[in-house]
Amino acid sequence: MPDPQLPDLAPLYTAQEMRAAEALYPGYPETASELMERAGAQTARAALELFAAAQRWTVVCGGGSNGGDGRIAARHLEAAGREVRIVDATVDETDLGEPEVIVDALFGTGFSGEPRPAAAALIERINDSTAQVIALDLPSGVDASTGEVAGAAVRADATVTFHGRKLGVVVAPGRFHAGAVLVADIGLTQTETRHRLVGSEIVRAVPRRRETDNKYTAGHVLVVGGSRGLTGAPQLSALAAMRSDAGYVTVAVPESTLPVFEQRLLEAVKRPLPDADGAVTEAATDVVLELARKASSLAIGPGLGRGPGPKQLVRRVLAEVELPIVVDADALYELEPGDWPAPRVLTPHEGELARLLGRTSKEIAAHRIDAVFEAVERFGCVVLLKGPDTLVAAPERGLLVSALGLPSLATAGTGDVLTGIVGAFLAKGMEPQLAAASAAAVHQLASVEAAQRAGLIASDLIDALPRVLA
């Protein structure tokens, strides 16, 4: 099936891209004061709407344009009848007073690295305050281009960001410092950005079944996984693929586990694989290669287990199957780059990506964008890094960031559901990065659509998938 046209996705700006957008403003830089006036006024307007009852305000201003924006915001707050204290960080002023709201105008998009000791101490004073905090453009201490936090960083309740969202307020750890993000128009022209924010409109990019389709042309997903004690994972993937509108799903699992699948997985076709002690042997590879001839996509890894048999199966399937494949869970273990004949989508979480790159999970969490692009470079394929903000990167392309879900997704089995969704969308013929980003969005939206807010389990997401796609 051909992909429908991709809907417009919101731009995500780096610091360099924001500088380029500002440079296009008529008369810039001589007219920079016009932009600052709008930024300060918009900040004050948003702050007064958010914290309407607050009377005592402190505006913390740095020495750059962000500090200038803050001073203008302070003027507008005073004009609205508020009591305003301005703290000038350039003269080592640290007395915040007793505000109800603090406006953070210390650092702007040009900041990177670690704040100097005096600035770090001021940031800690802001964080230790009981006041509400609203940040201008992004929280001070957060890198606008990466979301990285090298030292102290303001923890804001809200952020007013100018012209468009910066990567730093969308990607962790920066997103955890931003609070609610409001975009303020300051009169700049929309310019092209490399990276995009995925919204719910991307669901329209998923092909729907046509009257001329049959169960095979609607997408045939082959799920390969399962081992003794891990039979739930491939079942979740298979059910998710079916609920994501795949017309036909085949599950290839160790023969000794087949009775479990026969009892619990009604709609999928089951095929046994040679196994020993509940794990596939290398002999399973030929069976999978034969089954792949009739499929449209393949999902490998959920519950597969580890050891010589699974490792050889994964290596040969990735090297020989000329179908798009989503690679998850145990199939990522000890994965090595290869000259693969068709698109591959890797879907690691931070721990799995850490093993693939020889890093620690902590390093991946601190440098998510660098890590996902390093994986793309190493493996030469689409990489979907799971997390509260899911990053989907592809060779020679920008990042697609999806952050539509709820914290309830942090539970066992939800990754297996995502694998099934990606498999279904690949089977429908979607371009791999678009398929992965659309799957991430649908997966996250299912957490919102599901009735459960507490106690959500993976199968609750599966039940919500048709409503999201509808």
Short mmCIF file of C-alpha atoms in Angstrom, two decimals:
data_model
loop_
_atom_site.label_atom_id
_atom_site.label_comp_id
_atom_site.label_asym_id
_atom_site.label_seq_id
_atom_site.Cartn_x
_atom_site.Cartn_y
_atom_site.Cartn_z
CA MET A 1 0.00 0.00 0.00
CA PRO A 2 1.36 3.49 -0.73
CA ASP A 3 1.77 5.89 2.20
CA PRO A 4 -0.71 8.72 2.46
CA GLN A 5 0.93 12.14 2.52
CA LEU A 6 2.62 12.78 5.83
CA PRO A 7 0.76 15.50 7.74
CA ASP A 8 2.68 18.59 8.78
CA LEU A 9 4.55 18.00 12.02
CA ALA A 10 5.53 20.77 14.42
CA PRO A 11 9.13 21.94 14.06
CA LEU A 12 11.66 21.36 16.83
CA TYR A 13 14.39 24.00 16.87
CA THR A 14 18.03 23.76 17.78
CA ALA A 15 19.84 26.87 19.00
CA GLN A 16 21.46 27.28 15.59
CA GLU A 17 18.12 27.02 13.79
CA MET A 18 16.63 29.68 16.09
CA ARG A 19 19.52 32.01 15.33
CA ALA A 20 18.87 31.44 11.62
CA ALA A 21 15.17 32.23 12.06
CA GLU A 22 15.97 35.44 13.94
CA ALA A 23 18.46 36.48 11.26
CA LEU A 24 15.62 36.49 8.69
CA TYR A 25 13.62 39.05 10.67
CA PRO A 26 13.49 42.36 8.72
CA GLY A 27 16.29 44.70 9.79
CA TYR A 28 17.85 42.22 12.21
CA PRO A 29 19.95 42.66 14.34
CA GLU A 30 19.04 46.34 14.62
CA THR A 31 15.40 45.32 15.14
CA ALA A 32 16.18 42.70 17.79
CA SER A 33 14.57 44.94 20.40
CA GLU A 34 11.20 44.40 18.67
CA LEU A 35 11.52 40.64 19.18
CA MET A 36 12.54 41.12 22.81
CA GLU A 37 9.56 43.38 23.46
CA ARG A 38 7.19 40.75 22.08
CA ALA A 39 8.89 37.94 23.98
CA GLY A 40 8.70 39.79 27.29
CA ALA A 41 5.09 40.82 26.74
CA GLN A 42 4.04 37.29 25.74
CA THR A 43 5.78 35.85 28.79
CA ALA A 44 4.01 38.25 31.13
CA ARG A 45 0.65 37.55 29.48
CA ALA A 46 1.08 33.78 29.80
CA ALA A 47 2.39 34.05 33.36
CA LEU A 48 -0.57 36.16 34.47
CA GLU A 49 -2.98 33.66 32.94
CA LEU A 50 -1.28 30.74 34.67
CA PHE A 51 -0.78 32.39 38.06
CA ALA A 52 -3.53 34.98 38.09
CA ALA A 53 -3.81 35.21 41.88
CA ALA A 54 -0.08 35.72 42.53
CA GLN A 55 0.90 39.20 43.70
CA ARG A 56 4.61 38.86 44.56
CA TRP A 57 6.93 38.10 41.65
CA THR A 58 10.70 37.75 41.29
CA VAL A 59 12.31 37.91 37.85
CA VAL A 60 15.83 36.45 37.70
CA CYS A 61 17.71 38.04 34.79
CA GLY A 62 20.98 37.06 33.19
CA GLY A 63 23.16 39.28 31.09
CA GLY A 64 22.06 38.18 27.62
CA SER A 65 18.93 38.62 25.54
CA ASN A 66 17.06 36.19 27.79
CA GLY A 67 17.69 38.58 30.67
CA GLY A 68 16.45 41.42 28.47
CA ASP A 69 13.25 39.49 27.78
CA GLY A 70 12.89 39.04 31.53
CA ARG A 71 13.20 42.74 32.28
CA ILE A 72 10.52 43.52 29.73
CA ALA A 73 8.30 40.83 31.29
CA ALA A 74 8.89 42.47 34.68
CA ARG A 75 7.74 45.83 33.29
CA HIS A 76 4.52 44.28 32.00
CA LEU A 77 3.93 42.51 35.31
CA GLU A 78 4.33 45.80 37.17
CA ALA A 79 1.91 47.47 34.74
CA ALA A 80 -0.59 44.75 35.67
CA GLY A 81 -0.34 45.79 39.31
CA ARG A 82 2.00 43.08 40.56
CA GLU A 83 4.81 43.58 43.06
CA VAL A 84 8.00 42.72 41.15
CA ARG A 85 11.58 42.22 42.31
CA ILE A 86 14.33 41.97 39.65
CA VAL A 87 17.35 39.88 40.55
CA ASP A 88 20.36 40.78 38.39
CA ALA A 89 22.57 37.71 38.16
CA THR A 90 25.38 39.72 36.57
CA VAL A 91 26.11 41.44 39.90
CA ASP A 92 25.93 38.26 42.00
CA GLU A 93 22.59 39.22 43.44
CA THR A 94 20.95 36.22 45.07
CA ASP A 95 18.17 37.54 47.31
CA LEU A 96 15.00 36.20 45.73
CA GLY A 97 12.74 37.76 48.36
CA GLU A 98 9.53 35.90 49.18
CA PRO A 99 7.84 35.56 45.79
CA GLU A 100 4.81 33.53 44.88
CA VAL A 101 6.17 33.17 41.33
CA ILE A 102 9.74 33.23 40.01
CA VAL A 103 10.38 34.09 36.37
CA ASP A 104 13.55 32.34 35.15
CA ALA A 105 15.30 34.57 32.60
CA LEU A 106 18.83 33.56 33.46
CA PHE A 107 20.04 31.66 30.36
CA GLY A 108 18.59 31.42 26.87
CA THR A 109 19.01 29.16 23.85
CA GLY A 110 22.70 30.00 23.55
CA PHE A 111 23.55 28.19 26.77
CA SER A 112 25.34 24.85 26.77
CA GLY A 113 27.50 22.96 29.22
CA GLU A 114 27.57 23.44 32.97
CA PRO A 115 26.63 26.71 34.72
CA ARG A 116 29.37 28.55 36.55
CA PRO A 117 29.34 28.17 40.34
CA ALA A 118 27.56 31.47 41.07
CA ALA A 119 24.85 30.75 38.50
CA ALA A 120 24.52 27.17 39.72
CA ALA A 121 24.01 28.42 43.28
CA LEU A 122 21.31 30.80 42.08
CA ILE A 123 19.57 28.00 40.20
CA GLU A 124 19.60 25.87 43.34
CA ARG A 125 18.04 28.76 45.27
CA ILE A 126 15.27 28.93 42.67
CA ASN A 127 14.69 25.18 42.93
CA ASP A 128 14.68 25.29 46.72
CA SER A 129 12.05 28.04 46.74
CA THR A 130 8.41 27.21 47.40
CA ALA A 131 7.37 29.59 44.60
CA GLN A 132 5.93 28.54 41.27
CA VAL A 133 8.51 28.87 38.48
CA ILE A 134 7.98 29.93 34.87
CA ALA A 135 10.94 29.82 32.46
CA LEU A 136 11.57 32.02 29.43
CA ASP A 137 12.28 29.99 26.28
CA LEU A 138 13.67 27.04 28.24
CA PRO A 139 14.72 26.34 31.83
CA SER A 140 18.15 27.71 32.62
CA GLY A 141 20.78 24.98 32.60
CA VAL A 142 19.09 22.94 29.85
CA ASP A 143 20.78 22.66 26.46
CA ALA A 144 18.28 23.92 23.88
CA SER A 145 19.61 21.66 21.12
CA THR A 146 19.82 18.37 22.98
CA GLY A 147 17.87 18.49 26.24
CA GLU A 148 21.07 17.60 28.07
CA VAL A 149 21.63 18.84 31.61
CA ALA A 150 25.31 18.95 32.55
CA GLY A 151 24.90 20.61 35.95
CA ALA A 152 22.33 22.60 37.88
CA ALA A 153 19.13 23.34 35.94
CA VAL A 154 15.92 25.14 36.86
CA ARG A 155 12.89 22.94 37.49
CA ALA A 156 10.05 24.96 36.02
CA ASP A 157 6.33 24.48 36.41
CA ALA A 158 5.84 26.03 32.97
CA THR A 159 7.98 27.27 30.10
CA VAL A 160 7.07 29.95 27.57
CA THR A 161 9.14 29.13 24.49
CA PHE A 162 9.39 31.60 21.63
CA HIS A 163 8.50 30.93 17.98
CA GLY A 164 8.62 27.14 18.31
CA ARG A 165 9.54 24.35 20.69
CA LYS A 166 13.22 23.73 21.22
CA LEU A 167 14.48 20.16 21.25
CA GLY A 168 15.62 20.76 24.81
CA VAL A 169 12.10 21.11 26.22
CA VAL A 170 10.86 17.94 24.50
CA VAL A 171 13.72 15.46 24.96
CA ALA A 172 14.77 14.10 28.37
CA PRO A 173 16.28 15.05 30.68
CA GLY A 174 15.41 18.62 29.65
CA ARG A 175 11.72 17.84 29.27
CA PHE A 176 11.54 16.92 32.95
CA HIS A 177 12.64 20.48 33.82
CA ALA A 178 10.25 22.32 31.49
CA GLY A 179 6.82 21.64 32.97
CA ALA A 180 3.93 22.70 30.74
CA VAL A 181 5.29 24.17 27.50
CA LEU A 182 3.53 27.12 25.85
CA VAL A 183 4.63 28.41 22.42
CA ALA A 184 4.54 32.19 21.97
CA ASP A 185 4.47 33.84 18.55
CA ILE A 186 6.99 36.71 18.42
CA GLY A 187 6.66 37.50 14.72
CA LEU A 188 9.32 35.28 13.15
CA THR A 189 8.81 33.51 9.84
CA GLN A 190 8.47 29.72 9.98
CA THR A 191 11.72 28.18 8.78
CA GLU A 192 12.77 24.64 7.98
CA THR A 193 14.07 22.51 10.85
CA ARG A 194 15.79 19.16 10.76
CA HIS A 195 13.76 17.64 13.59
CA ARG A 196 10.00 17.35 14.08
CA LEU A 197 7.56 16.75 16.91
CA VAL A 198 5.04 14.00 16.27
CA GLY A 199 1.43 14.89 17.01
CA SER A 200 -1.76 12.86 16.95
CA GLU A 201 -2.31 13.89 13.33
CA ILE A 202 0.36 11.38 12.27
CA VAL A 203 -2.25 8.64 12.77
CA ARG A 204 -3.75 9.80 9.46
CA ALA A 205 -0.58 8.61 7.74
CA VAL A 206 -1.40 4.97 8.53
CA PRO A 207 -2.97 3.28 5.47
CA ARG A 208 -6.51 1.99 6.01
CA ARG A 209 -7.94 -1.12 4.43
CA ARG A 210 -9.50 -0.58 1.04
CA GLU A 211 -12.49 -2.34 -0.43
CA THR A 212 -10.14 -4.17 -2.78
CA ASP A 213 -7.96 -5.55 0.05
CA ASN A 214 -7.99 -9.09 1.31
CA LYS A 215 -6.42 -10.43 4.50
CA TYR A 216 -3.03 -10.77 2.84
CA THR A 217 -2.86 -7.40 1.09
CA ALA A 218 -3.99 -5.69 4.31
CA GLY A 219 -0.64 -6.76 5.77
CA HIS A 220 0.75 -10.15 6.84
CA VAL A 221 2.99 -10.00 9.92
CA LEU A 222 5.23 -12.89 10.93
CA VAL A 223 6.08 -12.77 14.65
CA VAL A 224 9.13 -14.84 15.66
CA GLY A 225 9.81 -15.25 19.37
CA GLY A 226 8.84 -17.08 22.50
CA SER A 227 10.69 -19.44 24.77
CA ARG A 228 9.75 -21.37 27.87
CA GLY A 229 8.57 -18.88 30.52
CA LEU A 230 8.42 -16.03 27.99
CA THR A 231 5.38 -16.95 25.91
CA GLY A 232 3.44 -13.82 26.81
CA ALA A 233 5.68 -11.44 24.84
CA PRO A 234 5.04 -12.79 21.32
CA GLN A 235 1.34 -13.13 22.11
CA LEU A 236 1.19 -9.43 22.98
CA SER A 237 3.04 -8.56 19.76
CA ALA A 238 0.73 -10.73 17.67
CA LEU A 239 -2.45 -9.33 19.22
CA ALA A 240 -1.14 -5.77 18.84
CA ALA A 241 -0.41 -6.40 15.16
CA MET A 242 -3.95 -7.66 14.61
CA ARG A 243 -5.51 -4.75 16.51
CA SER A 244 -3.32 -2.40 14.45
CA ASP A 245 -5.23 -3.52 11.37
CA ALA A 246 -2.92 -6.22 10.01
CA GLY A 247 -5.01 -8.66 8.00
CA TYR A 248 -3.04 -11.81 8.83
CA VAL A 249 -0.61 -12.72 11.61
CA THR A 250 1.55 -15.83 11.85
CA VAL A 251 3.37 -16.68 15.06
CA ALA A 252 6.46 -18.89 14.87
CA VAL A 253 7.42 -20.23 18.32
CA PRO A 254 9.31 -23.15 19.91
CA GLU A 255 7.38 -26.35 19.31
CA SER A 256 7.32 -27.31 22.99
CA THR A 257 5.53 -24.04 23.84
CA LEU A 258 2.92 -24.37 21.10
CA PRO A 259 0.12 -25.67 23.39
CA VAL A 260 0.18 -22.39 25.30
CA PHE A 261 -0.34 -20.43 22.08
CA GLU A 262 -3.04 -22.77 20.81
CA GLN A 263 -5.08 -22.15 23.95
CA ARG A 264 -4.64 -18.40 24.27
CA LEU A 265 -4.08 -16.97 20.79
CA LEU A 266 -7.15 -17.66 18.71
CA GLU A 267 -6.89 -15.55 15.57
CA ALA A 268 -3.21 -15.96 14.70
CA VAL A 269 -1.82 -18.89 12.72
CA LYS A 270 0.72 -20.84 14.79
CA ARG A 271 3.83 -22.53 13.40
CA PRO A 272 6.22 -24.71 15.44
CA LEU A 273 9.98 -24.17 15.44
CA PRO A 274 12.59 -26.80 16.37
CA ASP A 275 13.67 -26.24 19.97
CA ALA A 276 15.69 -27.66 22.81
CA ASP A 277 14.64 -27.11 26.41
CA GLY A 278 12.10 -24.51 25.33
CA ALA A 279 14.43 -22.34 23.21
CA VAL A 280 14.76 -22.34 19.41
CA THR A 281 17.70 -24.12 17.85
CA GLU A 282 19.61 -23.05 14.76
CA ALA A 283 17.46 -25.49 12.78
CA ALA A 284 14.53 -23.12 13.31
CA THR A 285 16.10 -20.69 10.86
CA ASP A 286 15.11 -22.59 7.73
CA VAL A 287 11.51 -22.79 8.93
CA VAL A 288 11.40 -19.04 9.54
CA LEU A 289 12.96 -18.31 6.15
CA GLU A 290 10.27 -20.41 4.49
CA LEU A 291 7.45 -18.73 6.47
CA ALA A 292 8.83 -15.30 5.55
CA ARG A 293 8.19 -15.97 1.88
CA LYS A 294 4.47 -15.40 2.43
CA ALA A 295 4.70 -12.48 4.87
CA SER A 296 4.78 -8.71 4.36
CA SER A 297 6.90 -7.92 7.43
CA LEU A 298 8.60 -9.73 10.27
CA ALA A 299 8.85 -8.96 13.99
CA ILE A 300 11.61 -10.82 15.79
CA GLY A 301 12.71 -10.92 19.40
CA PRO A 302 9.81 -10.83 21.87
CA GLY A 303 10.43 -13.57 24.42
CA LEU A 304 12.96 -15.25 22.10
CA GLY A 305 15.49 -15.93 24.81
CA ARG A 306 19.27 -15.91 24.51
CA GLY A 307 21.86 -18.45 23.59
CA PRO A 308 23.46 -19.96 20.49
CA GLY A 309 20.18 -20.98 18.83
CA PRO A 310 18.41 -17.61 19.10
CA LYS A 311 21.60 -15.74 18.19
CA GLN A 312 22.14 -17.70 14.98
CA LEU A 313 18.45 -17.43 14.09
CA VAL A 314 18.53 -13.64 14.42
CA ARG A 315 21.78 -13.28 12.50
CA ARG A 316 20.60 -15.32 9.52
CA VAL A 317 17.06 -13.91 9.42
CA LEU A 318 18.36 -10.34 9.36
CA ALA A 319 20.93 -11.23 6.71
CA GLU A 320 18.66 -13.26 4.42
CA VAL A 321 15.03 -12.13 4.72
CA GLU A 322 14.12 -9.52 2.12
CA LEU A 323 11.26 -8.05 4.14
CA PRO A 324 11.14 -5.07 6.51
CA ILE A 325 11.86 -6.34 10.01
CA VAL A 326 11.31 -4.84 13.45
CA VAL A 327 14.00 -6.05 15.86
CA ASP A 328 13.26 -5.94 19.57
CA ALA A 329 14.01 -7.47 22.97
CA ASP A 330 16.22 -10.57 22.87
CA ALA A 331 16.92 -10.11 19.16
CA LEU A 332 18.88 -6.99 20.12
CA TYR A 333 21.13 -8.94 22.46
CA GLU A 334 24.68 -9.13 21.02
CA LEU A 335 23.32 -7.75 17.75
CA GLU A 336 26.03 -6.93 15.23
CA PRO A 337 25.81 -4.64 12.17
CA GLY A 338 25.30 -6.35 8.85
CA ASP A 339 24.73 -5.73 5.16
CA TRP A 340 21.00 -6.24 5.46
CA PRO A 341 18.93 -6.65 2.27
CA ALA A 342 15.82 -4.74 3.41
CA PRO A 343 14.80 -2.11 5.98
CA ARG A 344 15.36 -2.88 9.66
CA VAL A 345 13.85 -1.02 12.62
CA LEU A 346 15.58 -1.48 15.97
CA THR A 347 13.45 -0.64 19.02
CA PRO A 348 15.71 -0.61 22.11
CA HIS A 349 15.07 0.91 25.50
CA GLU A 350 17.95 2.73 27.19
CA GLY A 351 19.43 -0.42 28.73
CA GLU A 352 19.38 -2.32 25.44
CA LEU A 353 20.90 0.61 23.55
CA ALA A 354 23.59 0.89 26.22
CA ARG A 355 24.63 -2.72 25.56
CA LEU A 356 24.60 -2.18 21.79
CA LEU A 357 26.88 0.85 22.06
CA GLY A 358 29.08 -0.29 24.93
CA ARG A 359 27.77 2.43 27.24
CA THR A 360 25.92 2.57 30.53
CA SER A 361 22.19 3.20 30.80
CA LYS A 362 22.99 6.39 32.69
CA GLU A 363 25.06 7.67 29.77
CA ILE A 364 22.27 6.91 27.30
CA ALA A 365 19.70 8.68 29.49
CA ALA A 366 21.92 11.77 29.73
CA HIS A 367 22.67 11.95 25.99
CA ARG A 368 19.64 10.48 24.25
CA ILE A 369 19.95 12.29 20.93
CA ASP A 370 23.65 11.57 20.49
CA ALA A 371 23.04 7.94 21.45
CA VAL A 372 20.23 7.30 18.97
CA PHE A 373 22.19 8.84 16.10
CA GLU A 374 25.28 6.84 17.07
CA ALA A 375 23.15 3.70 16.82
CA VAL A 376 21.85 4.77 13.39
CA GLU A 377 25.43 5.29 12.23
CA ARG A 378 26.54 1.94 13.62
CA PHE A 379 23.70 -0.18 12.27
CA GLY A 380 22.68 1.81 9.20
CA CYS A 381 18.94 1.57 9.84
CA VAL A 382 16.03 3.16 11.65
CA VAL A 383 16.43 3.21 15.43
CA LEU A 384 13.51 3.87 17.79
CA LEU A 385 14.74 4.70 21.29
CA LYS A 386 11.90 4.04 23.71
CA GLY A 387 11.14 6.30 26.64
CA PRO A 388 8.72 9.00 27.79
CA ASP A 389 9.90 10.86 24.71
CA THR A 390 10.39 8.27 21.98
CA LEU A 391 13.10 9.20 19.47
CA VAL A 392 12.96 7.81 15.93
CA ALA A 393 16.08 8.41 13.87
CA ALA A 394 17.06 7.24 10.39
CA PRO A 395 20.16 7.49 8.20
CA GLU A 396 20.61 10.96 6.67
CA ARG A 397 17.37 12.23 8.22
CA GLY A 398 16.32 14.29 11.18
CA LEU A 399 14.72 13.11 14.36
CA LEU A 400 11.01 12.44 14.88
CA VAL A 401 10.07 12.84 18.55
CA SER A 402 6.85 11.39 19.96
CA ALA A 403 5.82 12.32 23.49
CA LEU A 404 2.06 11.75 23.63
CA GLY A 405 1.77 9.05 26.28
CA LEU A 406 1.21 8.71 29.99
CA PRO A 407 3.59 7.39 32.69
CA SER A 408 1.35 4.30 32.86
CA LEU A 409 3.28 2.97 29.84
CA ALA A 410 6.16 2.13 32.17
CA THR A 411 5.04 -1.44 32.75
CA ALA A 412 6.13 -4.85 31.51
CA GLY A 413 4.93 -5.91 28.08
CA THR A 414 4.23 -2.50 26.58
CA GLY A 415 7.36 -2.78 24.45
CA ASP A 416 6.06 -6.02 22.97
CA VAL A 417 2.85 -4.22 22.06
CA LEU A 418 4.86 -1.53 20.29
CA THR A 419 6.74 -4.20 18.34
CA GLY A 420 3.47 -5.58 17.02
CA ILE A 421 2.26 -2.13 15.97
CA VAL A 422 5.51 -1.40 14.12
CA GLY A 423 5.25 -4.80 12.43
CA ALA A 424 1.71 -4.09 11.27
CA PHE A 425 2.59 -0.68 9.85
CA LEU A 426 5.64 -2.07 8.05
CA ALA A 427 3.41 -4.80 6.61
CA LYS A 428 1.16 -2.09 5.19
CA GLY A 429 4.09 -0.77 3.18
CA MET A 430 4.85 2.36 5.20
CA GLU A 431 8.27 3.96 4.93
CA PRO A 432 10.24 2.60 7.94
CA GLN A 433 10.88 5.83 9.89
CA LEU A 434 7.31 6.95 9.35
CA ALA A 435 6.03 3.50 10.34
CA ALA A 436 8.07 3.57 13.54
CA ALA A 437 7.06 7.13 14.48
CA SER A 438 3.40 6.46 13.71
CA ALA A 439 3.55 3.28 15.80
CA ALA A 440 5.10 5.17 18.71
CA ALA A 441 2.33 7.77 18.54
CA VAL A 442 -0.46 5.18 18.32
CA HIS A 443 1.10 3.24 21.20
CA GLN A 444 1.27 6.36 23.37
CA LEU A 445 -2.22 7.53 22.43
CA ALA A 446 -3.52 4.12 23.47
CA SER A 447 -2.29 4.84 26.99
CA VAL A 448 -4.52 7.93 26.96
CA GLU A 449 -7.46 6.13 25.37
CA ALA A 450 -7.31 3.15 27.76
CA ALA A 451 -9.75 3.32 30.65
CA GLN A 452 -7.03 2.61 33.20
CA ARG A 453 -4.93 5.46 34.60
CA ALA A 454 -3.48 3.35 37.40
CA GLY A 455 -2.81 -0.35 37.14
CA LEU A 456 -2.63 -0.34 33.34
CA ILE A 457 -1.27 -3.55 31.85
CA ALA A 458 0.01 -4.14 28.34
CA SER A 459 -3.12 -5.86 27.08
CA ASP A 460 -5.16 -2.76 28.03
CA LEU A 461 -3.25 -0.92 25.30
CA ILE A 462 -4.18 -3.58 22.75
CA ASP A 463 -7.86 -3.15 23.50
CA ALA A 464 -7.52 0.62 22.95
CA LEU A 465 -5.67 0.43 19.61
CA PRO A 466 -8.74 0.24 17.32
CA ARG A 467 -10.22 3.35 18.95
CA VAL A 468 -6.98 5.28 18.42
CA LEU A 469 -6.80 4.23 14.77
CA ALA A 470 -10.46 5.11 14.25
#
